[in-house]
N, CA, C and O atoms as a printed pandas DataFrame, in Angstrom:
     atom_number atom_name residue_name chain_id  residue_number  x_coord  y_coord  z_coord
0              1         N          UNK        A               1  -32.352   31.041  -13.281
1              2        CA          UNK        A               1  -31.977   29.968  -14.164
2              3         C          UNK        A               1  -31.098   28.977  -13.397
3              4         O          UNK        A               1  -29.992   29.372  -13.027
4              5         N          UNK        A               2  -31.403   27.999  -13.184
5              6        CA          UNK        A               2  -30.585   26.876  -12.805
6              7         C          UNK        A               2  -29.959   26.254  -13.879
7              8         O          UNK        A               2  -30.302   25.953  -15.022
8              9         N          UNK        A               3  -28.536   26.095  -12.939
9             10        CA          UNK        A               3  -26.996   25.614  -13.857
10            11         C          UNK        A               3  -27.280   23.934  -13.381
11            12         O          UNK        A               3  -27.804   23.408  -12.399
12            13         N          UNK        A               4  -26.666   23.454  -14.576
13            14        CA          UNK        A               4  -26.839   21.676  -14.234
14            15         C          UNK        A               4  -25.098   21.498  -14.666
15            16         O          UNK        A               4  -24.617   21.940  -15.709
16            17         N          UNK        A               5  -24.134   20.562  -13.331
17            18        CA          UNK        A               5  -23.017   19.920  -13.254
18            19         C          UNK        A               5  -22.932   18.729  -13.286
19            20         O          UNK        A               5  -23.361   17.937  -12.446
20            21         N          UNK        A               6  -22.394   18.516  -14.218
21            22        CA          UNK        A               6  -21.742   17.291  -14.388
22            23         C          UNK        A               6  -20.817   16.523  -13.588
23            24         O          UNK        A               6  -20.180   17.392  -12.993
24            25         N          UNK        A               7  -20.326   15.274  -13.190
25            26        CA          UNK        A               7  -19.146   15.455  -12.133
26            27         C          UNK        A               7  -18.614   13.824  -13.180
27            28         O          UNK        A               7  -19.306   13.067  -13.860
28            29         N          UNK        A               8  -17.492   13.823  -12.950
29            30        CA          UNK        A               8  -16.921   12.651  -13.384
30            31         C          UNK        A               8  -15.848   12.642  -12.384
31            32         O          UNK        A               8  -15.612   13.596  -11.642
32            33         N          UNK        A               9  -15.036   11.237  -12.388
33            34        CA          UNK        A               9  -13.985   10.981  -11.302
34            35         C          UNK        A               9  -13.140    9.988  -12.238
35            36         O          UNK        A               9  -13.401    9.102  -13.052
36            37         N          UNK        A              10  -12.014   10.580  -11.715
37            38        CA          UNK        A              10  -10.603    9.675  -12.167
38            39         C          UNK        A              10  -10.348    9.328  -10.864
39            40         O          UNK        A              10  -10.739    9.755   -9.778
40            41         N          UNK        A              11   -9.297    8.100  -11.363
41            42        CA          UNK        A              11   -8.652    7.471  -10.474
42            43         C          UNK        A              11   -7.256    7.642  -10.652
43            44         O          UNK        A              11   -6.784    7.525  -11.783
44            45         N          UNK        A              12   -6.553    7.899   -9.700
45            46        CA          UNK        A              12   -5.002    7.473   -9.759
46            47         C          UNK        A              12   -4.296    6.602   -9.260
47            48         O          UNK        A              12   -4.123    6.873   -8.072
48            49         N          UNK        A              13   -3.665    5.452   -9.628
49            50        CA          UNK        A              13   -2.988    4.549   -9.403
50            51         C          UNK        A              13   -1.390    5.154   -8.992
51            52         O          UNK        A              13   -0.957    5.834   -9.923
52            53         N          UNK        A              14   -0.759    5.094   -8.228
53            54        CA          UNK        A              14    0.583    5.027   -7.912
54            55         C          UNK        A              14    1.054    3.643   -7.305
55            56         O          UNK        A              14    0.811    2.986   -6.293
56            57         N          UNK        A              15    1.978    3.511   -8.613
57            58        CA          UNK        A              15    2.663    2.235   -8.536
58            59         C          UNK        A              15    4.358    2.518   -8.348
59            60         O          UNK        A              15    4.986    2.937   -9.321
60            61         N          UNK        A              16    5.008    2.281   -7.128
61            62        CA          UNK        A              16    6.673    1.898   -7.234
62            63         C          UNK        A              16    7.104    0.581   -6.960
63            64         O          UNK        A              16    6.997   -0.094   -5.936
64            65         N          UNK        A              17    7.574    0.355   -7.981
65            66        CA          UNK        A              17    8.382   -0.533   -7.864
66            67         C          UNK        A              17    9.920   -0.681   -7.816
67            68         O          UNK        A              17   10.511   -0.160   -8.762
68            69         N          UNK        A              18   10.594   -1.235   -6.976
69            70        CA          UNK        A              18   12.158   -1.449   -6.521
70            71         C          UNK        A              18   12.640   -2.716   -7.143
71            72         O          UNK        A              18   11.965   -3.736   -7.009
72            73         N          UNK        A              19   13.363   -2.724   -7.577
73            74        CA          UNK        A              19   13.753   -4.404   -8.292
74            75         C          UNK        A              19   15.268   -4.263   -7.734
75            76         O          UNK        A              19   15.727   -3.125   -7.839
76            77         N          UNK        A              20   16.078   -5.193   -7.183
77            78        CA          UNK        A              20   16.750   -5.083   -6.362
78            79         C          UNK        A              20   17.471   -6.767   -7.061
79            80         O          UNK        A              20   16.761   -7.765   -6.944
80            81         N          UNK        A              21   18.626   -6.872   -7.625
81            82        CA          UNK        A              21   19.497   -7.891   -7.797
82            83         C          UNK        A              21   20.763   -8.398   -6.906
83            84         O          UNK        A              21   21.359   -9.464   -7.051
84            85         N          UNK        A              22   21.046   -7.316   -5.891
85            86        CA          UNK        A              22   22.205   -7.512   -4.896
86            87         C          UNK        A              22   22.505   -8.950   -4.877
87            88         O          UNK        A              22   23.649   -9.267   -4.554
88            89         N          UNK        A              23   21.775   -9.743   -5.130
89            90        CA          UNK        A              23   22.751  -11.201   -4.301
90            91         C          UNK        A              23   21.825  -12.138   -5.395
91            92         O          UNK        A              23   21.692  -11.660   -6.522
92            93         N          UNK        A              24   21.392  -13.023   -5.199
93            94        CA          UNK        A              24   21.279  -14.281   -5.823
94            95         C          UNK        A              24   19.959  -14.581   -5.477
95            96         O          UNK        A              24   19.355  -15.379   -6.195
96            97         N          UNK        A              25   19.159  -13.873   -4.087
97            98        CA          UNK        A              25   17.647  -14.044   -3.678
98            99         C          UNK        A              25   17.257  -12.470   -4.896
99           100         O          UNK        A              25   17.572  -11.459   -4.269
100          101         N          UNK        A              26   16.859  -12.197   -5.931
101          102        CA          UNK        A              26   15.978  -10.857   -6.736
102          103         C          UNK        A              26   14.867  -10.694   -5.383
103          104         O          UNK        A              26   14.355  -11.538   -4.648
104          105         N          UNK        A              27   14.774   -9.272   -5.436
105          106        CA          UNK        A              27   13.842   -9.324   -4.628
106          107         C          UNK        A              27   13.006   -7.948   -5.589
107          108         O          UNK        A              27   13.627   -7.114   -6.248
108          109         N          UNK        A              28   11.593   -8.001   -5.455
109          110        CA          UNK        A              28   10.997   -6.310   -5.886
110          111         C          UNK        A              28   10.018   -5.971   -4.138
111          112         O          UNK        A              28    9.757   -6.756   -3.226
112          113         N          UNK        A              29    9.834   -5.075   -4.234
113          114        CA          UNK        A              29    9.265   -4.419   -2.910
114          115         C          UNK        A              29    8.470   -3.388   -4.094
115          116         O          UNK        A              29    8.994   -2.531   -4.806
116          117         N          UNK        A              30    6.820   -3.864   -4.010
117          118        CA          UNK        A              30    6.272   -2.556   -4.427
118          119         C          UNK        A              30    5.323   -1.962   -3.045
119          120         O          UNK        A              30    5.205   -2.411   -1.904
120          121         N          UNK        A              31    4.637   -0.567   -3.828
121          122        CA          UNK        A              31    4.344    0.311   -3.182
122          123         C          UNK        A              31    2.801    0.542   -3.951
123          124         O          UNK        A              31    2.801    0.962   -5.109
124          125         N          UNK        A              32    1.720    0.298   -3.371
125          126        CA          UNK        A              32    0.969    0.900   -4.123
126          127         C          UNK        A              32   -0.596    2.251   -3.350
127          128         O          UNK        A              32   -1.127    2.082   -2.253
128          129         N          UNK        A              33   -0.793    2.915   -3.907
129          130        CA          UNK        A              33   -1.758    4.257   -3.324
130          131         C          UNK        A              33   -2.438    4.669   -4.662
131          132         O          UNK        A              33   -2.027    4.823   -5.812
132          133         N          UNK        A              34   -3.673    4.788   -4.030
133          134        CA          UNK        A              34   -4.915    5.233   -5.101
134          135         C          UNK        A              34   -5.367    6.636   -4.674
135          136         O          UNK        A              34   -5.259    7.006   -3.505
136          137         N          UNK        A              35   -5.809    7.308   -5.516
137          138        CA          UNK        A              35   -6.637    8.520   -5.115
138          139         C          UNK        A              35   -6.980    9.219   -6.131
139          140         O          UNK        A              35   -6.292    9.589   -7.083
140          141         N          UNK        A              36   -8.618    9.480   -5.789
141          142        CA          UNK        A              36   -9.370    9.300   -6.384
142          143         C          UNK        A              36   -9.783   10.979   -6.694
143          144         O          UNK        A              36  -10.042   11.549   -5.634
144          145         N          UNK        A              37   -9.878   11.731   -7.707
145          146        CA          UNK        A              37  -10.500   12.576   -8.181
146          147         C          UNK        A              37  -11.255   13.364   -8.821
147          148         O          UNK        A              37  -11.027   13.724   -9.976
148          149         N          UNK        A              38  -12.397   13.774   -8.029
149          150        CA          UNK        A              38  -13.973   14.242   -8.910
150          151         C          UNK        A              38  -13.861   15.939   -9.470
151          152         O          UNK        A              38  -13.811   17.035   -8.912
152          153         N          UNK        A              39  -13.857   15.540  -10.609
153          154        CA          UNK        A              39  -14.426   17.336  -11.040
154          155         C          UNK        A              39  -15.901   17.629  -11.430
155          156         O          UNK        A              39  -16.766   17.057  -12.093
156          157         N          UNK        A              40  -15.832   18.392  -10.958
157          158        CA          UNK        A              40  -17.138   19.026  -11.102
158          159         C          UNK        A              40  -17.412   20.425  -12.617
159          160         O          UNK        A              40  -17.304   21.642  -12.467
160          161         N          UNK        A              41  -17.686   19.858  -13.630
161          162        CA          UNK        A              41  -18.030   20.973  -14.576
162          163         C          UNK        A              41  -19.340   21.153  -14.969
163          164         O          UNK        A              41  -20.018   20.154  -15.208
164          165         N          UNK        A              42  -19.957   22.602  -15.108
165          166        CA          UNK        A              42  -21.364   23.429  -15.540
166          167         C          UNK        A              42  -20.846   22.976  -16.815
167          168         O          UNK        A              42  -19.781   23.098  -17.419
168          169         N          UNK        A              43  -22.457   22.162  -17.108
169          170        CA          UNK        A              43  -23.234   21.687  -18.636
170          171         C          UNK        A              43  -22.974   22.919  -19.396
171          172         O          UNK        A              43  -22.038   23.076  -20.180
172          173         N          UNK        A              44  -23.780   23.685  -19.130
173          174        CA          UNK        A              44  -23.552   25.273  -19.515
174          175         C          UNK        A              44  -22.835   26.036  -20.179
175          176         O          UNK        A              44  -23.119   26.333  -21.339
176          177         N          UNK        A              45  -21.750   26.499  -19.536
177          178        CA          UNK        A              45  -20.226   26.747  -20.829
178          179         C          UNK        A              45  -19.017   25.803  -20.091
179          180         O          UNK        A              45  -18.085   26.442  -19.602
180          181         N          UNK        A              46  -18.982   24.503  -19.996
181          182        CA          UNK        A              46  -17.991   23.659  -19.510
182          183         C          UNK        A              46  -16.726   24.041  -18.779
183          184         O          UNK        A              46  -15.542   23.779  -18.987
184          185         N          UNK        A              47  -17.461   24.863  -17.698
185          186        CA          UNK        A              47  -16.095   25.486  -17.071
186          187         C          UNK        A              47  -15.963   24.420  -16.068
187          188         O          UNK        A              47  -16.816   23.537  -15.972
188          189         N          UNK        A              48  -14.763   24.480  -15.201
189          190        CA          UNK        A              48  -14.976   23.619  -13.943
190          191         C          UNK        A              48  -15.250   24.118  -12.593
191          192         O          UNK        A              48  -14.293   24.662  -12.041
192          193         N          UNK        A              49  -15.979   24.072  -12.164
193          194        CA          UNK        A              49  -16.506   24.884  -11.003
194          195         C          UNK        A              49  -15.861   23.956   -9.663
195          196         O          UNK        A              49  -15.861   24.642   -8.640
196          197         N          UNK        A              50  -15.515   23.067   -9.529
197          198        CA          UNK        A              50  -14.943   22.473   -8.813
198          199         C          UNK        A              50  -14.128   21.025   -8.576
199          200         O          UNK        A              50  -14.489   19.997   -9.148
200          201         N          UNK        A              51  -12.999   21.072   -7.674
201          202        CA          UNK        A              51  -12.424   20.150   -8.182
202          203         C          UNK        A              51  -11.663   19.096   -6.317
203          204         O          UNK        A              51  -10.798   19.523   -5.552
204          205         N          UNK        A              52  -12.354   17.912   -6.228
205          206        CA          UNK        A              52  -12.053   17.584   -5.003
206          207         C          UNK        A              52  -11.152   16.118   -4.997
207          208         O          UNK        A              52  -11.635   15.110   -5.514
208          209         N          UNK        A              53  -10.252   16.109   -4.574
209          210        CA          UNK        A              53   -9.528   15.259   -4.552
210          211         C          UNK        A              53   -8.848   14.305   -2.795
211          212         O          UNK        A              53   -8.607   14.836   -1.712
212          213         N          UNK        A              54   -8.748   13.047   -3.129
213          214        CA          UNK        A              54   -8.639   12.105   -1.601
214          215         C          UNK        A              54   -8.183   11.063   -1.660
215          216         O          UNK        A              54   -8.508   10.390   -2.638
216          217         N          UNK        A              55   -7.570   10.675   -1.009
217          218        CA          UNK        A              55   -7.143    9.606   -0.747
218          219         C          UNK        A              55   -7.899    8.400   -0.737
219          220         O          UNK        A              55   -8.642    8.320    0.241
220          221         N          UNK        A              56   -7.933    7.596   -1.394
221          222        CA          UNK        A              56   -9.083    6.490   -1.660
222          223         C          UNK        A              56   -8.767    5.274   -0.909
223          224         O          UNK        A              56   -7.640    5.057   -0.464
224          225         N          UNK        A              57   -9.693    4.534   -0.777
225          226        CA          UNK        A              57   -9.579    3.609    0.241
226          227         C          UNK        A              57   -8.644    2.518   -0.134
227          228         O          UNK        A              57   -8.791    2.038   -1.258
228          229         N          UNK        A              58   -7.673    2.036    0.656
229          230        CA          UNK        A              58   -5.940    1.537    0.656
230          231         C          UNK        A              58   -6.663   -0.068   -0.383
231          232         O          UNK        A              58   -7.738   -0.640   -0.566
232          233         N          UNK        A              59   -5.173   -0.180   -0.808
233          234        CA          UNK        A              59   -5.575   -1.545   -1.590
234          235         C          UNK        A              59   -5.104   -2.444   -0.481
235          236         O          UNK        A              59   -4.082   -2.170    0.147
236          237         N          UNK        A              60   -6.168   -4.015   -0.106
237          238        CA          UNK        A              60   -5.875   -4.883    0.525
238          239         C          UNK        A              60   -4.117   -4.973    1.169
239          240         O          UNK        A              60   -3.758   -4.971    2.346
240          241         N          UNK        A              61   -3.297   -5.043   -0.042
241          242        CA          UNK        A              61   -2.099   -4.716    0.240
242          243         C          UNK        A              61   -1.490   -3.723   -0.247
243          244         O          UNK        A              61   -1.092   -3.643   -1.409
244          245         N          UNK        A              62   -1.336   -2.616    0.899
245          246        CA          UNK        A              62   -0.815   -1.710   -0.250
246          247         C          UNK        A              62    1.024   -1.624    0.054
247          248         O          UNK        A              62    1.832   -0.800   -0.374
248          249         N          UNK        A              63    1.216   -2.700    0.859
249          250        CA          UNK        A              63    3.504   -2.916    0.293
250          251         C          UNK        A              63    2.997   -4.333    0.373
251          252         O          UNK        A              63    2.200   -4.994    1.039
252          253         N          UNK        A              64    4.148   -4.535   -0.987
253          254        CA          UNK        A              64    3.761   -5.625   -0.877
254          255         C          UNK        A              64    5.851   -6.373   -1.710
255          256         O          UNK        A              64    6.537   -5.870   -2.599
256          257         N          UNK        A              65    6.049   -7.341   -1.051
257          258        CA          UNK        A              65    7.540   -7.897   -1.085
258          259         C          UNK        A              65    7.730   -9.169   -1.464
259          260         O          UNK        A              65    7.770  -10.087   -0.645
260          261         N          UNK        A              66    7.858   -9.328   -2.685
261          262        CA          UNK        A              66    8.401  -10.753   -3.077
262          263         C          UNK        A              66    9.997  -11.112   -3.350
263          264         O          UNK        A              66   10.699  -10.297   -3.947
264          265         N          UNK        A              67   10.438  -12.154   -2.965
265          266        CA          UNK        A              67   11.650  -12.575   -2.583
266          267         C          UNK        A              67   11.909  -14.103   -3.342
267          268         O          UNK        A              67   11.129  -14.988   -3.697
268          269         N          UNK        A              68   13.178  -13.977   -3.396
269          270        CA          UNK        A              68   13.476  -15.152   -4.029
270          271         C          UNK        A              68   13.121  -15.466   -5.570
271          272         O          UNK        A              68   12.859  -16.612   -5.935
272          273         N          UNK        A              69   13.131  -14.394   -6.423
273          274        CA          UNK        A              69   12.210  -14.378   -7.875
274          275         C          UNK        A              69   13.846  -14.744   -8.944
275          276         O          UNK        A              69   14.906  -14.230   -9.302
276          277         N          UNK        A              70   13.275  -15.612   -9.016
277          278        CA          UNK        A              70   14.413  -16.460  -10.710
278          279         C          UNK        A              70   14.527  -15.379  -11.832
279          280         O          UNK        A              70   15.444  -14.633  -12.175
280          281         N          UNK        A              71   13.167  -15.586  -12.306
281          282        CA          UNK        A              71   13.215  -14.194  -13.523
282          283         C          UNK        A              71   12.104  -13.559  -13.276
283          284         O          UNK        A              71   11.132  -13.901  -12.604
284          285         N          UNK        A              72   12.400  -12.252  -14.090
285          286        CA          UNK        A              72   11.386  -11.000  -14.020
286          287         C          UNK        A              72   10.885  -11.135  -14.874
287          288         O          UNK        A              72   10.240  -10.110  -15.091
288          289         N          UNK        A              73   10.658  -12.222  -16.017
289          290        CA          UNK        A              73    9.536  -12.298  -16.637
290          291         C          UNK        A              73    8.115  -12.148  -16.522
291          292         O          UNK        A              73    7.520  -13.070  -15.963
292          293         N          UNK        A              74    7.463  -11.182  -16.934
293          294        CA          UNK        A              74    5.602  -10.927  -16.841
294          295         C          UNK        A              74    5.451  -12.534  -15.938
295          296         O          UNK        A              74    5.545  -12.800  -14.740
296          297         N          UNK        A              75    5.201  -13.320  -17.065
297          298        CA          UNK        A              75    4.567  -14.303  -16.892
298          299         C          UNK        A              75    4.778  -15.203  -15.529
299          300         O          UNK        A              75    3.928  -15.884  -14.955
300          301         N          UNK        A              76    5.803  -15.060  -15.269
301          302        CA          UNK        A              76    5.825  -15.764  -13.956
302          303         C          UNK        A              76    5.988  -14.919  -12.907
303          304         O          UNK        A              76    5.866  -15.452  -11.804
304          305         N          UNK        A              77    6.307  -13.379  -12.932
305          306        CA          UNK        A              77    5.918  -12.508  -11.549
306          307         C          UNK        A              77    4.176  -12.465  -11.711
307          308         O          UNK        A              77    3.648  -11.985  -10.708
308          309         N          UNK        A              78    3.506  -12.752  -12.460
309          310        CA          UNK        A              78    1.662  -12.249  -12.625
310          311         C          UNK        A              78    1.158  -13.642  -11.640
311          312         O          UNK        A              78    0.253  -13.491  -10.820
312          313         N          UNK        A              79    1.814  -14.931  -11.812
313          314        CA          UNK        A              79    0.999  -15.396  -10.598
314          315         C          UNK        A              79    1.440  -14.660   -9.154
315          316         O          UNK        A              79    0.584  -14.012   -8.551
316          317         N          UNK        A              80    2.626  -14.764   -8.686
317          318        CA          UNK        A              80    3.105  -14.410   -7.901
318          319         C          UNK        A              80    2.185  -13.303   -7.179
319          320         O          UNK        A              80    1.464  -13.564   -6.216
320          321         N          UNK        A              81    2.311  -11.974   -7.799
321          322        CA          UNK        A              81    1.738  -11.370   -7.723
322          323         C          UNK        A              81   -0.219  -11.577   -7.100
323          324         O          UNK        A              81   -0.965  -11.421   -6.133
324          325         N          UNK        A              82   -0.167  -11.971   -8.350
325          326        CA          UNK        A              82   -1.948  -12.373   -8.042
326          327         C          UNK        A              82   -2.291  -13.119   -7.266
327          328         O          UNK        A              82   -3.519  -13.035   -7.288
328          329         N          UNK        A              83   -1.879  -14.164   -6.223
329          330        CA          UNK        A              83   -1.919  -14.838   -5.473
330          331         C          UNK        A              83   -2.106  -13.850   -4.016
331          332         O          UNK        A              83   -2.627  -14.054   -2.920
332          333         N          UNK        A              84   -1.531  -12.919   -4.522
333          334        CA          UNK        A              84   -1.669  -11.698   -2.732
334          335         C          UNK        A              84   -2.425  -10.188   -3.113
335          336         O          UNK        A              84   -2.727   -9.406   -2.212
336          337         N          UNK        A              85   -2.653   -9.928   -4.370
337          338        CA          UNK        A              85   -3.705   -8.955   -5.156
338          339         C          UNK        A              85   -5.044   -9.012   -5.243
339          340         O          UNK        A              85   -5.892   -8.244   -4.787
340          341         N          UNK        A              86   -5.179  -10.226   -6.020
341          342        CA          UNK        A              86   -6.701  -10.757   -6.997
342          343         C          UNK        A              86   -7.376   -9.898   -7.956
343          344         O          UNK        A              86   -8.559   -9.804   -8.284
344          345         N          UNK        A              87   -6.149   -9.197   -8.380
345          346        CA          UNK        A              87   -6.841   -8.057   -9.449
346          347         C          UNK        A              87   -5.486   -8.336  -10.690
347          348         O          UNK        A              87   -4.262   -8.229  -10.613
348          349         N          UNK        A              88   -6.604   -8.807  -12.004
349          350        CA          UNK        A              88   -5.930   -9.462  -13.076
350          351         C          UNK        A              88   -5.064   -7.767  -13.573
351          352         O          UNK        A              88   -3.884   -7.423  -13.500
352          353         N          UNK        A              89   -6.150   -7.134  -14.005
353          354        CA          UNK        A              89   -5.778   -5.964  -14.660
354          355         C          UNK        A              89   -4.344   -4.978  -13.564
355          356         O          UNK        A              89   -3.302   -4.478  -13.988
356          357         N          UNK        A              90   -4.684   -5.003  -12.643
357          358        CA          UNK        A              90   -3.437   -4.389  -11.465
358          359         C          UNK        A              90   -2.327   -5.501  -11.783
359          360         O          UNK        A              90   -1.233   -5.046  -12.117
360          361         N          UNK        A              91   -2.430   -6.626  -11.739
361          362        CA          UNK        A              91   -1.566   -7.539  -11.925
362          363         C          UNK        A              91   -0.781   -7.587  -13.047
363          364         O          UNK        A              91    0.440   -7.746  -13.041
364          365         N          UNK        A              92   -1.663   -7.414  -14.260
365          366        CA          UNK        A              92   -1.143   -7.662  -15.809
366          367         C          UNK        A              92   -0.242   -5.822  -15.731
367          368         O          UNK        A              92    0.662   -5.747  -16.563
368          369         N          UNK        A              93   -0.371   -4.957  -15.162
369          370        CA          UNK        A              93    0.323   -4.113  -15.253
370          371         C          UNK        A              93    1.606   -3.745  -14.272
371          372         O          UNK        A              93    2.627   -3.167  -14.645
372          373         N          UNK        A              94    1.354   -4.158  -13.092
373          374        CA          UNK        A              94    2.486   -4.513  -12.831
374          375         C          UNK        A              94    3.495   -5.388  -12.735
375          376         O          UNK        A              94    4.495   -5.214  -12.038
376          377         N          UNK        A              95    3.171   -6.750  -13.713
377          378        CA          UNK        A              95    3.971   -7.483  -14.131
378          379         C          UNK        A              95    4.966   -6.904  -14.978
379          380         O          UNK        A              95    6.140   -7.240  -15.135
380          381         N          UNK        A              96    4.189   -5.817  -15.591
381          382        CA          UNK        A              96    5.070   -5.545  -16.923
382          383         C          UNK        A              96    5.923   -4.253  -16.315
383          384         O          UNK        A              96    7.039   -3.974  -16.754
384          385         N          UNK        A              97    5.312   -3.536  -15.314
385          386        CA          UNK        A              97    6.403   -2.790  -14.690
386          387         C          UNK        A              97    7.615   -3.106  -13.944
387          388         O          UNK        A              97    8.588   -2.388  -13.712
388          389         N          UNK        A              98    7.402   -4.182  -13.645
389          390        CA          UNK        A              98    8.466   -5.019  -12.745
390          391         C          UNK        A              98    9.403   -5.546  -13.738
391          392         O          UNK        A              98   10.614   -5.435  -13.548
392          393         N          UNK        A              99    8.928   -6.111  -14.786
393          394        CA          UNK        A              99   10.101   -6.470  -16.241
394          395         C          UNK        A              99   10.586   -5.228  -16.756
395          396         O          UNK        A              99   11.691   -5.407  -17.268
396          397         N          UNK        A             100   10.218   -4.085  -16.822
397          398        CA          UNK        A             100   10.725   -3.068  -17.274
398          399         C          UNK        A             100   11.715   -2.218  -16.591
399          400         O          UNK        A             100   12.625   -1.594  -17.137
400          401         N          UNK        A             101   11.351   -2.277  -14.956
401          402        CA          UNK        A             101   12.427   -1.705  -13.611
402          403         C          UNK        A             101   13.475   -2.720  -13.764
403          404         O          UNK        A             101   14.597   -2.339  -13.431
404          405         N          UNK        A             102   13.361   -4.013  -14.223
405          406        CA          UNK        A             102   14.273   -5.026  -13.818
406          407         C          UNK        A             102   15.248   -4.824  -14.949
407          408         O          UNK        A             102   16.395   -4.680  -14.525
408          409         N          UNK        A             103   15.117   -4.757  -16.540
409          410        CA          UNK        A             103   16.167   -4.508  -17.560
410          411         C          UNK        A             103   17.190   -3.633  -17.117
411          412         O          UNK        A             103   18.362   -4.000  -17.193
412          413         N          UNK        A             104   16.734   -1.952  -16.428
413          414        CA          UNK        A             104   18.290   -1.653  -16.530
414          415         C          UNK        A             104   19.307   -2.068  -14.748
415          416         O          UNK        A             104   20.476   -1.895  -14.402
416          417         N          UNK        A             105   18.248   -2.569  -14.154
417          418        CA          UNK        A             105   19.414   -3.552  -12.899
418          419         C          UNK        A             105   20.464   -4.179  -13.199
419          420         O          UNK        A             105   20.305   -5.087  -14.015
420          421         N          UNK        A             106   22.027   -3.916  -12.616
421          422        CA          UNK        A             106   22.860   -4.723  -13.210
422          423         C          UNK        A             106   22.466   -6.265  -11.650
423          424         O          UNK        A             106   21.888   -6.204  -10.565
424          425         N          UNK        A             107   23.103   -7.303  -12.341
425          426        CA          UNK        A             107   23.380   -8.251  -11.308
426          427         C          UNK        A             107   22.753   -9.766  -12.061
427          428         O          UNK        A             107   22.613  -10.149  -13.222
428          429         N          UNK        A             108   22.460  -10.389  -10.598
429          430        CA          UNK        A             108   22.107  -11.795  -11.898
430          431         C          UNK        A             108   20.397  -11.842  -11.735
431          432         O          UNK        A             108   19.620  -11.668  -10.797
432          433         N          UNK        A             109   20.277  -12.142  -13.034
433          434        CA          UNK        A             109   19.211  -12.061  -13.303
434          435         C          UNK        A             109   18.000  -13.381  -13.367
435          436         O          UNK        A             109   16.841  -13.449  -12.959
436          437         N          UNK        A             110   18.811  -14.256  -14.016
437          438        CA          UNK        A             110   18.500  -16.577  -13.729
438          439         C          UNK        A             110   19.352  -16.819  -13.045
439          440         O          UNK        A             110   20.528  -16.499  -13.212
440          441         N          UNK        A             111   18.962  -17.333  -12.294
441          442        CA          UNK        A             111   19.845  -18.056  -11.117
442          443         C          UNK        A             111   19.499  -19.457  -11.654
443          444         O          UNK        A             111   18.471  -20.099  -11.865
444          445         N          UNK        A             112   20.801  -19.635  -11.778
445          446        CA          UNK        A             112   21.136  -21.498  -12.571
446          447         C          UNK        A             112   20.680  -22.533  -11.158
447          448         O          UNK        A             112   21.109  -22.404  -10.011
448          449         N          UNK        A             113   19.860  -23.387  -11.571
449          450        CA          UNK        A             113   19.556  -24.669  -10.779
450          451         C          UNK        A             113   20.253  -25.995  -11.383
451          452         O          UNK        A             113   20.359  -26.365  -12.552
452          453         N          UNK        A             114   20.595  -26.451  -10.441
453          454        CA          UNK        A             114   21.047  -27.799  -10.512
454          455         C          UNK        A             114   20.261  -28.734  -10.480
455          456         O          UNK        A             114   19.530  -28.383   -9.554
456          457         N          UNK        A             115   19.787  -29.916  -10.915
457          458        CA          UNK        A             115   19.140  -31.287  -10.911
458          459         C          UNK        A             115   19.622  -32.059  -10.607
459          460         O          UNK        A             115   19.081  -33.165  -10.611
């Protein structure tokens, strides 16, 4: 009797982000690594017969350092961002991780401009 497997694959995203207020330039320094993992389960009684996991191929940038950022608002780190990414969905999520690392930073957060 032949067994028939199924295989499906996840992905894992690892995202760090550093949000850093020390002085008056905000800076974030992220970090990003994918890896990718296939299981293998028998149609049969859905056990998993195997399970292989790897390091997936690096994102274009995978550190990546922006400097000089006014506010950590989504909306204006997502161009930033996307300008050295080109991935909306990677972008739209780590915009919002970068506003969320940035709330409990003490330091300044708008840097006042003059006209």
């Amino acid at each position: 009797m032949q067994q028939s497997v199924e295989s499906t694959v996840q992905v894992r995203i690892d995202i760090v982000a550093k949000v850093s207020r020390e002085s008056a330039s905000n800076t974030v320094e992220i970090s990003l690594t994918r890896e990718f993992e296939e299981l293998f389960v028998r149609k049969l009684d859905g056990n998993l017969v195997h399970v292989e996991s790897n390091i997936a191929t690096p994102f274009p940038i995978p550190y990546l350092r922006l400097n000089s950022i006014f506010s950590f608002d989504p909306r204006i780190i997502y161009p930033r961002l996307y300008s050295a990414l080109q991935d909306p969905d990677l972008c739209d999520h780590l915009s919002a991780k970068i506003a969320s690392e940035a709330e409990p930073v003490a330091g300044p957060s708008f840097v006042p401009c003059e006209l």
